Each structure stands twice: as C-alpha cells, then as structure tokens.
PDB file of C-alpha atoms and ligand atoms in Angstrom:
ATOM      1  CA  MET B   1      34.706 -45.666  22.659  1.00  0.00           C
ATOM      2  CA  ASN B   2      36.236 -47.718  19.871  1.00  0.00           C
ATOM      3  CA  LEU B   3      40.010 -47.864  20.047  1.00  0.00           C
ATOM      4  CA  LEU B   4      40.457 -50.377  17.256  1.00  0.00           C
ATOM      5  CA  HIS B   5      41.672 -49.028  13.952  1.00  0.00           C
ATOM      6  CA  THR B   6      39.924 -51.733  11.885  1.00  0.00           C
ATOM      7  CA  PRO B   7      37.110 -54.121  12.840  1.00  0.00           C
ATOM      8  CA  THR B   8      37.557 -57.892  12.747  1.00  0.00           C
ATOM      9  CA  GLN B   9      37.043 -59.354   9.291  1.00  0.00           C
ATOM     10  CA  PRO B  10      34.136 -61.819   8.800  1.00  0.00           C
ATOM     11  CA  ALA B  11      36.619 -64.601   7.854  1.00  0.00           C
ATOM     12  CA  TRP B  12      37.805 -64.741  11.471  1.00  0.00           C
ATOM     13  CA  LEU B  13      34.284 -65.389  12.771  1.00  0.00           C
ATOM     14  CA  THR B  14      33.710 -68.139  10.209  1.00  0.00           C
ATOM     15  CA  GLN B  15      37.012 -69.759  11.192  1.00  0.00           C
ATOM     16  CA  ALA B  16      36.253 -69.441  14.926  1.00  0.00           C
ATOM     17  CA  LEU B  17      32.706 -70.805  14.737  1.00  0.00           C
ATOM     18  CA  SER B  18      33.841 -73.917  12.908  1.00  0.00           C
ATOM     19  CA  HIS B  19      36.549 -74.617  15.541  1.00  0.00           C
ATOM     20  CA  LEU B  20      34.922 -73.667  18.837  1.00  0.00           C
ATOM     21  CA  ASP B  21      36.907 -76.148  20.926  1.00  0.00           C
ATOM     22  CA  LEU B  22      40.232 -74.876  19.579  1.00  0.00           C
ATOM     23  CA  ILE B  23      39.124 -71.303  20.243  1.00  0.00           C
ATOM     24  CA  LEU B  24      38.207 -72.301  23.783  1.00  0.00           C
ATOM     25  CA  LEU B  25      41.604 -73.962  24.321  1.00  0.00           C
ATOM     26  CA  ASP B  26      43.396 -70.888  23.010  1.00  0.00           C
ATOM     27  CA  HIS B  27      41.109 -68.681  25.073  1.00  0.00           C
ATOM     28  CA  ALA B  28      42.205 -70.500  28.246  1.00  0.00           C
ATOM     29  CA  GLN B  29      45.826 -69.648  27.332  1.00  0.00           C
ATOM     30  CA  CYS B  30      44.846 -66.015  26.707  1.00  0.00           C
ATOM     31  CA  GLU B  31      43.238 -65.654  30.139  1.00  0.00           C
ATOM     32  CA  LYS B  32      46.267 -67.227  31.816  1.00  0.00           C
ATOM     33  CA  LYS B  33      48.558 -64.882  29.880  1.00  0.00           C
ATOM     34  CA  ALA B  34      46.384 -61.879  30.811  1.00  0.00           C
ATOM     35  CA  ALA B  35      46.808 -62.782  34.490  1.00  0.00           C
ATOM     36  CA  GLY B  36      50.562 -63.233  33.961  1.00  0.00           C
ATOM     37  CA  THR B  37      50.859 -59.876  32.206  1.00  0.00           C
ATOM     38  CA  ALA B  38      49.063 -58.094  35.061  1.00  0.00           C
ATOM     39  CA  MET B  39      51.400 -59.822  37.543  1.00  0.00           C
ATOM     40  CA  ARG B  40      54.464 -58.812  35.542  1.00  0.00           C
ATOM     41  CA  TYR B  41      53.605 -55.119  35.924  1.00  0.00           C
ATOM     42  CA  LEU B  42      53.490 -55.653  39.709  1.00  0.00           C
ATOM     43  CA  PHE B  43      57.067 -56.893  39.655  1.00  0.00           C
ATOM     44  CA  GLN B  44      58.356 -54.285  37.212  1.00  0.00           C
ATOM     45  CA  TYR B  45      56.653 -51.205  38.677  1.00  0.00           C
ATOM     46  CA  PRO B  46      56.294 -51.869  42.424  1.00  0.00           C
ATOM     47  CA  ASN B  47      56.417 -48.125  43.221  1.00  0.00           C
ATOM     48  CA  HIS B  48      53.508 -47.194  40.954  1.00  0.00           C
ATOM     49  CA  GLN B  49      50.841 -47.424  43.638  1.00  0.00           C
ATOM     50  CA  ILE B  50      47.784 -46.786  41.490  1.00  0.00           C
ATOM     51  CA  LEU B  51      48.971 -49.319  38.924  1.00  0.00           C
ATOM     52  CA  VAL B  52      49.723 -51.938  41.597  1.00  0.00           C
ATOM     53  CA  GLU B  53      46.286 -51.528  43.174  1.00  0.00           C
ATOM     54  CA  ALA B  54      44.418 -51.804  39.846  1.00  0.00           C
ATOM     55  CA  LEU B  55      46.465 -54.652  38.413  1.00  0.00           C
ATOM     56  CA  THR B  56      46.355 -56.758  41.572  1.00  0.00           C
ATOM     57  CA  THR B  57      42.578 -56.847  41.179  1.00  0.00           C
ATOM     58  CA  LEU B  58      42.908 -57.496  37.449  1.00  0.00           C
ATOM     59  CA  ALA B  59      45.325 -60.427  37.889  1.00  0.00           C
ATOM     60  CA  ARG B  60      42.822 -62.088  40.221  1.00  0.00           C
ATOM     61  CA  GLU B  61      39.956 -61.537  37.812  1.00  0.00           C
ATOM     62  CA  GLU B  62      41.872 -62.916  34.808  1.00  0.00           C
ATOM     63  CA  LEU B  63      42.744 -66.025  36.795  1.00  0.00           C
ATOM     64  CA  GLN B  64      39.055 -66.477  37.562  1.00  0.00           C
ATOM     65  CA  HIS B  65      38.348 -66.200  33.830  1.00  0.00           C
ATOM     66  CA  PHE B  66      40.984 -68.874  33.223  1.00  0.00           C
ATOM     67  CA  GLN B  67      39.237 -71.150  35.694  1.00  0.00           C
ATOM     68  CA  MET B  68      35.842 -70.498  34.059  1.00  0.00           C
ATOM     69  CA  VAL B  69      37.171 -71.293  30.564  1.00  0.00           C
ATOM     70  CA  ASN B  70      38.662 -74.504  31.921  1.00  0.00           C
ATOM     71  CA  ARG B  71      35.259 -75.503  33.284  1.00  0.00           C
ATOM     72  CA  HIS B  72      33.698 -75.006  29.847  1.00  0.00           C
ATOM     73  CA  LEU B  73      36.478 -77.107  28.313  1.00  0.00           C
ATOM     74  CA  ASP B  74      35.651 -79.791  30.815  1.00  0.00           C
ATOM     75  CA  ARG B  75      31.885 -79.531  30.165  1.00  0.00           C
ATOM     76  CA  ARG B  76      32.477 -79.946  26.419  1.00  0.00           C
ATOM     77  CA  GLY B  77      34.857 -82.859  27.010  1.00  0.00           C
ATOM     78  CA  VAL B  78      37.813 -81.112  25.406  1.00  0.00           C
ATOM     79  CA  VAL B  79      41.159 -82.705  26.251  1.00  0.00           C
ATOM     80  CA  TRP B  80      43.823 -80.142  27.135  1.00  0.00           C
ATOM     81  CA  LYS B  81      46.573 -79.542  24.646  1.00  0.00           C
ATOM     82  CA  THR B  82      49.001 -76.685  24.266  1.00  0.00           C
ATOM     83  CA  LEU B  83      48.526 -74.740  21.061  1.00  0.00           C
ATOM     84  CA  LYS B  84      51.146 -72.793  19.181  1.00  0.00           C
ATOM     85  CA  PRO B  85      50.135 -69.155  19.644  1.00  0.00           C
ATOM     86  CA  ALA B  86      49.308 -66.912  16.696  1.00  0.00           C
ATOM     87  CA  PRO B  87      52.083 -64.360  15.905  1.00  0.00           C
ATOM     88  CA  TYR B  88      49.823 -61.534  17.186  1.00  0.00           C
ATOM     89  CA  GLY B  89      51.222 -61.236  20.731  1.00  0.00           C
ATOM     90  CA  ASN B  90      54.890 -61.344  19.788  1.00  0.00           C
ATOM     91  CA  TYR B  91      54.382 -58.942  16.929  1.00  0.00           C
ATOM     92  CA  LEU B  92      52.787 -56.423  19.275  1.00  0.00           C
ATOM     93  CA  LYS B  93      55.479 -56.935  21.915  1.00  0.00           C
ATOM     94  CA  GLN B  94      58.108 -55.960  19.335  1.00  0.00           C
ATOM     95  CA  ALA B  95      56.486 -52.531  19.079  1.00  0.00           C
ATOM     96  CA  ILE B  96      57.243 -51.789  22.754  1.00  0.00           C
ATOM     97  CA  ARG B  97      60.112 -49.333  23.035  1.00  0.00           C
ATOM     98  CA  THR B  98      62.850 -50.550  25.376  1.00  0.00           C
ATOM     99  CA  GLN B  99      63.673 -47.358  27.302  1.00  0.00           C
ATOM    100  CA  GLU B 100      61.569 -45.908  30.115  1.00  0.00           C
ATOM    101  CA  PRO B 101      59.325 -43.996  30.318  1.00  0.00           C
ATOM    102  CA  ASP B 102      58.300 -45.088  26.784  1.00  0.00           C
ATOM    103  CA  ARG B 103      58.347 -48.750  27.725  1.00  0.00           C
ATOM    104  CA  LEU B 104      55.572 -48.528  30.311  1.00  0.00           C
ATOM    105  CA  LEU B 105      53.407 -46.346  28.085  1.00  0.00           C
ATOM    106  CA  ASP B 106      53.723 -48.746  25.137  1.00  0.00           C
ATOM    107  CA  SER B 107      53.146 -51.786  27.344  1.00  0.00           C
ATOM    108  CA  MET B 108      49.947 -50.376  28.805  1.00  0.00           C
ATOM    109  CA  LEU B 109      48.629 -49.304  25.400  1.00  0.00           C
ATOM    110  CA  ILE B 110      49.361 -52.722  23.905  1.00  0.00           C
ATOM    111  CA  SER B 111      47.586 -54.350  26.873  1.00  0.00           C
ATOM    112  CA  CYS B 112      44.684 -51.963  26.294  1.00  0.00           C
ATOM    113  CA  LEU B 113      44.460 -52.869  22.585  1.00  0.00           C
ATOM    114  CA  ILE B 114      44.612 -56.613  23.279  1.00  0.00           C
ATOM    115  CA  GLU B 115      41.742 -56.225  25.770  1.00  0.00           C
ATOM    116  CA  ALA B 116      39.838 -54.123  23.206  1.00  0.00           C
ATOM    117  CA  ARG B 117      40.258 -56.797  20.504  1.00  0.00           C
ATOM    118  CA  SER B 118      39.255 -59.539  22.951  1.00  0.00           C
ATOM    119  CA  HIS B 119      36.177 -57.529  23.863  1.00  0.00           C
ATOM    120  CA  GLU B 120      35.225 -57.095  20.196  1.00  0.00           C
ATOM    121  CA  ARG B 121      35.716 -60.779  19.363  1.00  0.00           C
ATOM    122  CA  LEU B 122      34.012 -62.152  22.481  1.00  0.00           C
ATOM    123  CA  GLU B 123      30.995 -60.014  21.609  1.00  0.00           C
ATOM    124  CA  LEU B 124      30.965 -61.548  18.121  1.00  0.00           C
ATOM    125  CA  LEU B 125      31.112 -65.035  19.622  1.00  0.00           C
ATOM    126  CA  ALA B 126      28.380 -64.119  22.117  1.00  0.00           C
ATOM    127  CA  LYS B 127      26.150 -63.168  19.201  1.00  0.00           C
ATOM    128  CA  HIS B 128      26.884 -66.085  16.858  1.00  0.00           C
ATOM    129  CA  CYS B 129      28.072 -69.073  18.896  1.00  0.00           C
ATOM    130  CA  PRO B 130      25.659 -72.066  18.678  1.00  0.00           C
ATOM    131  CA  ASP B 131      26.353 -73.267  22.281  1.00  0.00           C
ATOM    132  CA  GLN B 132      23.916 -71.318  24.507  1.00  0.00           C
ATOM    133  CA  GLU B 133      26.052 -71.681  27.642  1.00  0.00           C
ATOM    134  CA  LEU B 134      29.082 -70.380  25.772  1.00  0.00           C
ATOM    135  CA  GLN B 135      27.011 -67.508  24.363  1.00  0.00           C
ATOM    136  CA  ASP B 136      26.148 -66.358  27.884  1.00  0.00           C
ATOM    137  CA  PHE B 137      29.724 -66.855  29.027  1.00  0.00           C
ATOM    138  CA  TYR B 138      31.155 -64.835  26.135  1.00  0.00           C
ATOM    139  CA  ALA B 139      28.666 -62.029  26.768  1.00  0.00           C
ATOM    140  CA  PHE B 140      29.716 -61.942  30.438  1.00  0.00           C
ATOM    141  CA  LEU B 141      33.416 -61.957  29.562  1.00  0.00           C
ATOM    142  CA  GLY B 142      32.982 -59.367  26.808  1.00  0.00           C
ATOM    143  CA  ILE B 143      31.765 -56.857  29.393  1.00  0.00           C
ATOM    144  CA  ALA B 144      34.774 -57.628  31.615  1.00  0.00           C
ATOM    145  CA  GLU B 145      37.273 -57.223  28.775  1.00  0.00           C
ATOM    146  CA  GLU B 146      35.724 -53.883  27.848  1.00  0.00           C
ATOM    147  CA  ARG B 147      36.271 -52.752  31.434  1.00  0.00           C
ATOM    148  CA  HIS B 148      39.896 -53.978  31.271  1.00  0.00           C
ATOM    149  CA  LYS B 149      40.505 -51.970  28.095  1.00  0.00           C
ATOM    150  CA  HIS B 150      39.456 -48.834  29.997  1.00  0.00           C
ATOM    151  CA  LEU B 151      41.517 -49.831  33.015  1.00  0.00           C
ATOM    152  CA  TYR B 152      44.758 -49.905  31.000  1.00  0.00           C
ATOM    153  CA  LEU B 153      43.869 -46.725  29.139  1.00  0.00           C
ATOM    154  CA  ASP B 154      43.042 -44.883  32.377  1.00  0.00           C
ATOM    155  CA  LEU B 155      46.385 -46.012  33.798  1.00  0.00           C
ATOM    156  CA  ALA B 156      48.158 -44.628  30.729  1.00  0.00           C
ATOM    157  CA  TYR B 157      46.443 -41.247  31.276  1.00  0.00           C
ATOM    158  CA  GLU B 158      47.375 -41.440  34.956  1.00  0.00           C
ATOM    159  CA  TYR B 159      51.112 -41.572  34.243  1.00  0.00           C
ATOM    160  CA  TYR B 160      51.478 -39.766  30.869  1.00  0.00           C
ATOM    161  CA  ALA B 161      50.313 -36.559  29.184  1.00  0.00           C
ATOM    162  CA  ALA B 162      47.072 -36.936  27.230  1.00  0.00           C
ATOM    163  CA  ALA B 163      48.587 -35.850  23.897  1.00  0.00           C
ATOM    164  CA  GLN B 164      51.392 -38.385  24.268  1.00  0.00           C
ATOM    165  CA  VAL B 165      48.915 -41.182  25.071  1.00  0.00           C
ATOM    166  CA  GLU B 166      46.680 -40.326  22.132  1.00  0.00           C
ATOM    167  CA  GLN B 167      49.460 -40.085  19.579  1.00  0.00           C
ATOM    168  CA  ARG B 168      51.037 -43.384  20.588  1.00  0.00           C
ATOM    169  CA  LEU B 169      47.675 -45.114  20.845  1.00  0.00           C
ATOM    170  CA  HIS B 170      46.921 -44.074  17.277  1.00  0.00           C
ATOM    171  CA  GLU B 171      50.228 -45.564  16.042  1.00  0.00           C
ATOM    172  CA  LEU B 172      49.895 -48.807  17.982  1.00  0.00           C
ATOM    173  CA  SER B 173      46.267 -49.270  17.052  1.00  0.00           C
ATOM    174  CA  GLN B 174      47.239 -49.157  13.380  1.00  0.00           C
ATOM    175  CA  LYS B 175      49.881 -51.804  14.014  1.00  0.00           C
ATOM    176  CA  GLU B 176      47.402 -53.978  15.888  1.00  0.00           C
ATOM    177  CA  SER B 177      45.023 -53.884  12.944  1.00  0.00           C
ATOM    178  CA  ASP B 178      47.830 -54.525  10.429  1.00  0.00           C
ATOM    179  CA  ILE B 179      48.750 -57.918  11.903  1.00  0.00           C
ATOM    180  CA  LEU B 180      45.117 -59.064  11.721  1.00  0.00           C
ATOM    181  CA  GLN B 181      44.770 -58.260   8.022  1.00  0.00           C
ATOM    182  CA  THR B 182      46.191 -61.688   7.200  1.00  0.00           C
ATOM    183  CA  LEU B 183      44.125 -64.378   8.903  1.00  0.00           C
ATOM    184  CA  TYR B 184      46.370 -66.860  10.759  1.00  0.00           C
ATOM    185  CA  PRO B 185      45.532 -70.298   9.290  1.00  0.00           C
ATOM    186  CA  GLU B 186      45.093 -71.890  12.740  1.00  0.00           C
ATOM    187  CA  PRO B 187      41.934 -70.839  14.633  1.00  0.00           C
ATOM    188  CA  ARG B 188      42.923 -68.594  17.529  1.00  0.00           C
ATOM    189  CA  VAL B 189      41.270 -65.815  19.552  1.00  0.00           C
ATOM    190  CA  HIS B 190      43.767 -63.440  17.940  1.00  0.00           C
ATOM    191  CA  SER B 191      44.259 -65.114  14.556  1.00  0.00           C
TER     192      SER B 191
HETATM  193 FE1  LIG X 201      39.795 -62.082  30.903  1.00  0.00          FE
HETATM  194 FE1  LIG X 202      41.033 -58.954  30.321  1.00  0.00          FE
END
C-alpha cells in the first residue's frame, strides 16, 4: 500500500549519495526523534491501552535503531555534530489540529506519513548506496519503517471511523508531498 502522494524526486537521491555521512548523522537524529515521538504519545494518551502497548514496543525499537546508526557512524569514523533539521518536521507539525479528537488523529497520520517516507527513502539508499554494510542496514531498516507506517495507520483506524481516517490521510499526504517539492539545500533524510 502506497500512502505517499508523490514519490521522492531523483535529485534527493543524488544529494544523499554524495553526502552519506551527513545523511547518517541526520538519520541518527531521526531515529532518536522517532523514539521520542512514540514516548510522547505514552504521556499524552495514557488511557489509550492499545496505543500504549503498541508504542511502548515502538519506542524501544526506534532507540535500538538509534544505537545501530551510531555504530555505523563510529565504523565510518564520523565525528558527531548536531545538524539543523530540514523544515519538513515542523511544517508537518503545523498541520496538526489543536483540539481533540482531531489532534490525535492528525498526529498519528503525520507519524504514519513520516514512517512511510522514511521507508521509501531507506529503500532507495539500500538499492544505491556504495557502502555494502550500509546497504544491508538500510534494507533491514526499510522493512521496519514499513511496519511502523502500518502500526500508526492501524492505530488511527482503531480510534477513528474509516472514512474520517481516509479523508484526512488524503489531505495530509498531499501536504507531505508539497514540502518535498523543493529540495532542502542541506542533505537530510527528509530534505
Ligand atoms: Fe526507526
Ligand atoms: Fe520508525
């Protein structure tokens, strides 16, 4: 199932492949943020049992991904530095409506779309990256991020009517593609 409105443009792959270490540094941040996002739901929706169960597992898994990316950084001798994030995340956050129950629906769909885009891009890197160990790693992670995309979508269907989920997903997916139409000049996973 493809949830993305528009596929990644070839310019992103060219940019990423010529700055693999920067992509890896940004990727470490993304995995840490993914764990933090999953944790945030646990604090905000402690009574949503199904959500808490699923996202507790997810938070652990994303932290493991963070650790794995760090080990690749270490293997490649990349010195840690904090990168300014691309506007992607903040732009998507702005689309989240502030009142419940809309807020949770939008949050889960945005999380789902971010996982879907990560899945798509990690698969591209798995196919084209010149570092064999990274290729294998990206292929492994791509499968995980695809599963995470479904996890957030299934949660949305758990708590909201199907028609409501589908309509909002369509709107947000268009937005998600819009921001990626202009390539961010700095190489990022979501540039
Ligand atoms: Fe991950
Ligand atoms: Fe993920």
